XYZ file of C-alpha atoms in Angstrom:
351
model
C 23.868 -2.951 1.950
C 25.393 -2.607 5.416
C 27.011 0.759 6.243
C 30.685 1.074 5.380
C 33.377 3.581 6.284
C 33.520 4.721 2.671
C 30.536 6.970 3.057
C 27.075 5.461 3.067
C 24.461 7.839 4.404
C 23.504 5.526 7.298
C 27.153 5.290 8.382
C 27.380 9.076 8.327
C 24.507 9.203 10.797
C 26.108 6.473 12.879
C 29.523 8.144 12.819
C 28.089 11.484 13.870
C 26.295 9.888 16.791
C 29.148 7.854 18.192
C 32.231 9.824 17.216
C 30.845 13.368 17.339
C 30.342 13.534 21.142
C 33.723 11.913 21.706
C 35.496 14.518 19.542
C 33.691 17.326 21.340
C 34.828 15.935 24.661
C 38.416 15.657 23.482
C 38.380 19.226 22.167
C 36.970 20.690 25.383
C 34.703 23.698 25.783
C 36.935 26.299 24.104
C 40.416 27.650 23.706
C 40.697 29.593 26.973
C 40.975 26.768 29.542
C 44.002 24.780 30.741
C 44.637 21.088 30.678
C 42.942 20.463 34.032
C 39.818 22.355 32.969
C 39.814 20.465 29.681
C 39.926 17.129 31.487
C 37.253 18.275 33.926
C 35.016 19.419 31.088
C 35.598 16.156 29.247
C 34.796 14.101 32.335
C 31.685 16.157 33.006
C 30.430 15.840 29.432
C 31.178 12.118 29.306
C 29.224 11.664 32.539
C 26.306 13.574 31.089
C 26.419 11.484 27.900
C 26.550 8.290 29.952
C 23.471 9.303 31.932
C 21.502 10.659 28.985
C 22.515 7.935 26.508
C 21.281 9.697 23.377
C 20.389 7.107 20.772
C 20.247 9.324 17.711
C 22.439 12.206 16.599
C 19.965 13.604 14.065
C 16.335 14.613 14.228
C 13.705 12.500 12.522
C 13.140 14.914 9.646
C 16.813 14.800 8.659
C 16.774 11.003 8.821
C 13.697 10.843 6.589
C 15.351 13.128 4.029
C 18.575 11.084 3.930
C 16.748 7.746 3.727
C 14.284 8.992 1.103
C 17.238 10.093 -1.022
C 18.794 6.636 -0.657
C 15.550 4.853 -1.555
C 15.040 7.099 -4.588
C 18.519 6.280 -5.867
C 17.867 2.569 -5.319
C 14.612 2.706 -7.299
C 16.253 4.389 -10.290
C 19.392 2.239 -10.095
C 17.349 -0.955 -10.044
C 15.794 -0.327 -13.426
C 14.456 -3.867 -13.612
C 11.996 -3.141 -10.790
C 10.753 0.066 -12.405
C 10.573 -1.458 -15.873
C 8.925 -4.705 -14.790
C 6.185 -2.978 -12.785
C 5.522 -0.511 -15.612
C 5.342 -3.215 -18.291
C 3.218 -5.422 -16.061
C 0.713 -2.625 -15.422
C 0.577 -1.595 -19.093
C 0.135 -5.143 -20.398
C -2.520 -5.926 -17.786
C -4.410 -2.716 -18.588
C -4.346 -3.401 -22.319
C -5.260 -7.080 -21.902
C -8.208 -6.415 -19.594
C -9.313 -3.465 -21.704
C -9.324 -5.515 -24.896
C -11.047 -8.448 -23.200
C -13.908 -6.376 -21.737
C -13.943 -3.814 -24.533
C -17.140 -1.737 -24.797
C -19.110 -3.666 -22.204
C -22.265 -1.684 -22.937
C -25.509 -2.008 -21.020
C -27.879 -4.846 -20.292
C -27.503 -7.886 -18.024
C -24.321 -8.966 -19.793
C -22.795 -5.511 -19.365
C -23.646 -5.492 -15.656
C -22.025 -8.888 -15.147
C -18.937 -7.932 -17.153
C -18.422 -4.721 -15.182
C -18.535 -6.608 -11.910
C -16.246 -9.326 -13.245
C -13.704 -6.792 -14.487
C -13.587 -4.874 -11.201
C -13.269 -8.060 -9.135
C -10.471 -9.472 -11.282
C -8.706 -6.111 -11.422
C -8.557 -5.956 -7.623
C -7.311 -9.535 -7.501
C -4.524 -8.648 -9.901
C -3.545 -5.432 -8.102
C -3.447 -6.997 -4.648
C -1.852 -10.308 -5.583
C 0.848 -8.738 -7.788
C 2.179 -6.850 -4.770
C 3.670 -10.076 -3.409
C 6.617 -9.592 -5.764
C 7.892 -6.920 -3.355
C 8.191 -9.478 -0.542
C 11.796 -10.614 -1.246
C 12.875 -6.973 -1.529
C 11.354 -6.156 1.842
C 12.911 -9.231 3.431
C 16.345 -8.276 2.141
C 15.966 -4.700 3.367
C 14.765 -5.899 6.783
C 18.162 -7.385 7.610
C 19.897 -4.114 6.711
C 17.293 -2.101 8.604
C 17.677 -4.059 11.843
C 21.471 -3.984 11.532
C 21.584 -0.218 11.105
C 18.892 0.715 13.637
C 20.441 -1.524 16.296
C 23.539 0.703 16.048
C 21.579 3.923 16.292
C 21.949 4.967 12.659
C 18.314 6.090 12.427
C 14.827 5.423 13.757
C 12.554 2.692 12.456
C 9.773 5.262 12.087
C 12.032 7.398 9.860
C 12.793 4.380 7.676
C 9.128 3.433 7.224
C 8.035 7.013 6.544
C 10.808 7.566 3.988
C 10.018 4.256 2.301
C 6.332 5.181 2.080
C 6.997 8.678 0.711
C 9.230 7.342 -2.053
C 6.694 4.740 -3.178
C 3.739 7.177 -3.206
C 4.618 8.806 -6.578
C 5.991 5.536 -7.976
C 2.726 3.676 -7.346
C 0.708 6.652 -8.617
C 2.585 6.322 -11.898
C 1.822 2.580 -11.993
C -1.861 3.300 -11.272
C -2.030 5.725 -14.191
C -0.274 3.334 -16.584
C -2.791 0.617 -15.726
C -5.935 2.743 -15.553
C -5.726 4.772 -18.762
C -5.935 1.879 -21.275
C -8.235 -0.306 -19.172
C -10.762 2.388 -18.287
C -11.320 3.841 -21.744
C -11.170 0.574 -23.692
C -13.831 -0.954 -21.456
C -16.006 2.138 -21.671
C -16.631 2.798 -18.000
C -18.387 5.964 -16.831
C -17.082 8.667 -19.143
C -16.849 11.637 -16.804
C -13.615 13.261 -15.570
C -14.695 12.903 -11.946
C -15.436 9.189 -12.336
C -12.081 8.530 -14.019
C -10.190 10.518 -11.375
C -11.906 8.531 -8.630
C -11.055 5.279 -10.401
C -7.349 6.224 -10.558
C -7.424 7.324 -6.912
C -8.889 3.995 -5.833
C -6.373 1.971 -7.842
C -3.539 4.052 -6.372
C -4.746 3.566 -2.799
C -5.203 -0.166 -3.387
C -1.566 -0.415 -4.507
C -0.420 1.538 -1.437
C -2.588 -0.620 0.827
C -1.167 -3.792 -0.700
C 2.338 -2.399 -0.269
C 1.681 -1.829 3.453
C 0.141 -5.284 3.776
C 3.186 -6.986 2.253
C 5.524 -4.809 4.330
C 3.801 -6.043 7.494
C 4.187 -9.702 6.577
C 7.775 -9.135 5.477
C 8.481 -7.845 8.990
C 6.628 -10.768 10.555
C 7.704 -13.768 8.453
C 11.091 -15.427 9.029
C 11.727 -16.135 5.335
C 10.294 -15.800 1.843
C 8.506 -19.157 1.782
C 6.619 -18.465 4.996
C 5.927 -14.867 3.958
C 4.545 -15.793 0.541
C 2.356 -18.503 2.101
C 0.918 -16.057 4.629
C 0.285 -13.315 2.073
C -1.264 -15.686 -0.493
C -3.478 -17.349 2.113
C -4.676 -14.032 3.509
C -5.380 -12.628 0.034
C -7.369 -15.714 -0.902
C -9.445 -15.463 2.268
C -10.093 -11.760 1.740
C -11.247 -12.369 -1.827
C -13.549 -15.192 -0.747
C -15.283 -12.965 1.804
C -15.335 -9.826 -0.365
C -18.996 -10.342 -1.290
C -18.270 -11.266 -4.901
C -18.815 -15.014 -4.527
C -21.327 -14.944 -1.696
C -23.244 -11.948 -0.404
C -22.896 -10.721 3.137
C -26.499 -11.702 3.922
C -25.841 -15.322 2.932
C -22.680 -15.664 5.021
C -22.959 -17.492 8.345
C -22.934 -15.109 11.300
C -19.645 -16.514 12.616
C -17.893 -15.732 9.289
C -19.402 -12.308 8.672
C -16.561 -10.474 10.441
C -14.252 -11.604 7.639
C -16.368 -9.634 5.192
C -15.687 -6.401 7.056
C -11.925 -6.878 7.333
C -11.516 -7.960 3.701
C -9.128 -5.810 1.681
C -11.315 -6.466 -1.378
C -14.676 -5.320 -0.005
C -14.156 -1.573 0.294
C -12.364 -0.937 -3.027
C -14.948 -3.073 -4.820
C -17.814 -1.182 -3.178
C -16.208 2.185 -3.959
C -15.617 1.316 -7.624
C -19.144 -0.037 -8.127
C -20.681 3.048 -6.529
C -18.432 5.288 -8.610
C -19.433 3.530 -11.817
C -23.199 3.484 -11.346
C -23.632 6.745 -9.430
C -21.831 8.534 -12.283
C -24.556 7.494 -14.723
C -27.306 10.116 -14.933
C -30.603 10.132 -16.795
C -31.204 9.505 -19.606
C -27.948 7.526 -19.759
C -28.473 5.563 -16.544
C -30.793 2.952 -18.016
C -29.175 -0.468 -17.987
C -32.097 -2.578 -19.250
C -34.933 -1.355 -21.446
C -38.230 -3.020 -22.191
C -38.756 -4.754 -25.516
C -37.728 -7.904 -27.307
C -34.020 -7.109 -27.156
C -33.946 -6.434 -23.430
C -33.566 -10.078 -22.456
C -30.139 -10.320 -24.041
C -28.514 -6.975 -24.665
C -30.708 -4.588 -22.735
C -31.011 -2.447 -25.868
C -34.351 -1.836 -27.502
C -37.791 -0.805 -26.387
C -38.725 2.521 -24.877
C -39.410 1.724 -21.239
C -36.510 1.636 -18.825
C -36.788 -1.525 -16.767
C -33.607 -1.313 -14.698
C -31.459 1.729 -13.879
C -28.001 2.223 -12.405
C -29.594 3.132 -9.078
C -31.547 -0.117 -9.158
C -28.294 -2.007 -9.645
C -26.764 -0.318 -6.596
C -29.806 -1.228 -4.521
C -29.633 -4.836 -5.727
C -26.003 -4.968 -4.595
C -26.914 -3.495 -1.225
C -24.818 -0.378 -1.833
C -25.606 3.188 -0.863
C -24.137 5.986 -3.018
C -23.176 7.830 0.185
C -20.702 5.025 1.043
C -18.361 6.039 -1.763
C -15.974 8.262 0.208
C -16.291 6.384 3.517
C -15.044 3.311 1.628
C -11.985 5.317 0.549
C -11.459 6.347 4.179
C -11.481 2.675 5.224
C -8.854 1.864 2.570
C -6.649 4.649 3.954
C -7.274 3.249 7.427
C -6.124 -0.218 6.327
C -3.038 1.371 4.783
C -2.124 3.112 8.044
C -3.065 0.087 10.184
C -0.718 -2.338 8.405
C 2.091 0.253 8.464
C 1.592 0.553 12.202
C 1.662 -3.238 12.604
C 4.871 -3.343 10.564
C 6.397 -0.721 12.879
C 5.376 -2.639 16.011
C 6.813 -5.932 14.742
C 10.108 -4.294 13.760
C 10.352 -2.559 17.140
C 9.890 -5.900 18.900
C 12.567 -7.525 16.742
C 14.911 -4.599 17.344
C 14.417 -4.768 21.116
C 15.309 -8.459 21.066
C 18.506 -7.708 19.163
C 19.566 -4.894 21.493
C 18.729 -6.900 24.615
C 20.703 -9.907 23.420
C 23.729 -7.760 22.571
C 23.710 -5.804 25.859
């Protein structure tokens, strides 16, 4: 809500900025001077303040701490947001885990793994749109407070990000634990930790993506249309429906800017590179190999063969994570730029 004189943290910053210098001027430089010296000191300080025009009374670190405290209180006060995201993640993890339970090996297992990972990313990225109305509501308060010098936009965005980092990590864990072990993905601690890390970063990336469009869009209808359209385009060019080699040259750039491509590549590499001999055989020779991949003694198709068929290199695993982090930072930066432009328009129109 907008700052009030009853003691919101933003108003305290605003009050200190605007009223603090004035009180110092009225009180003078100390108790030893006369009235003329006091007036002279006040005039001199007011002239200095007029020339310097300090916009903020507090340093950025203090602003981040105050705003992070406010955001944390808002998250715990709005229990519906915390409860709904937790229940949504738990139900989705259990539903997907029970649907793809014990995928096993063979051609069917390969297809089911890919289908699960693709749908999981669709769910994680598309479910982030529910934060759009919250961001739009906060944007009005943000621009109102920053236009009066309460705090910096950069402090607001950093505090907002820091508060949601542990919250989204909790959501990632709630989703990953039932889904991962029910499906029977690579059963190594390192593979599971990487899976949780990727899910967490995808949620943070989606949060930054929605924050950017919430800063850009004039209202919820336009914002939801932009986010949904962009997500659909990114999924189409992720490489799941059509491979990069089969895309026309003039559309191939969309494959590289897709928010789906790099998490999907990282998760596939994590899954199949974590399988080691003799447990890396996906299809064995024999009568049963045509359906289940079980039976026979000769290994016909390994996890490494599957990676090669997908055009993936095991060394791309961590670079894909770096690209996800880059997308996260890029959309935060775009959000900052858009808000700065909007703020400058407000201040210019009011001056």
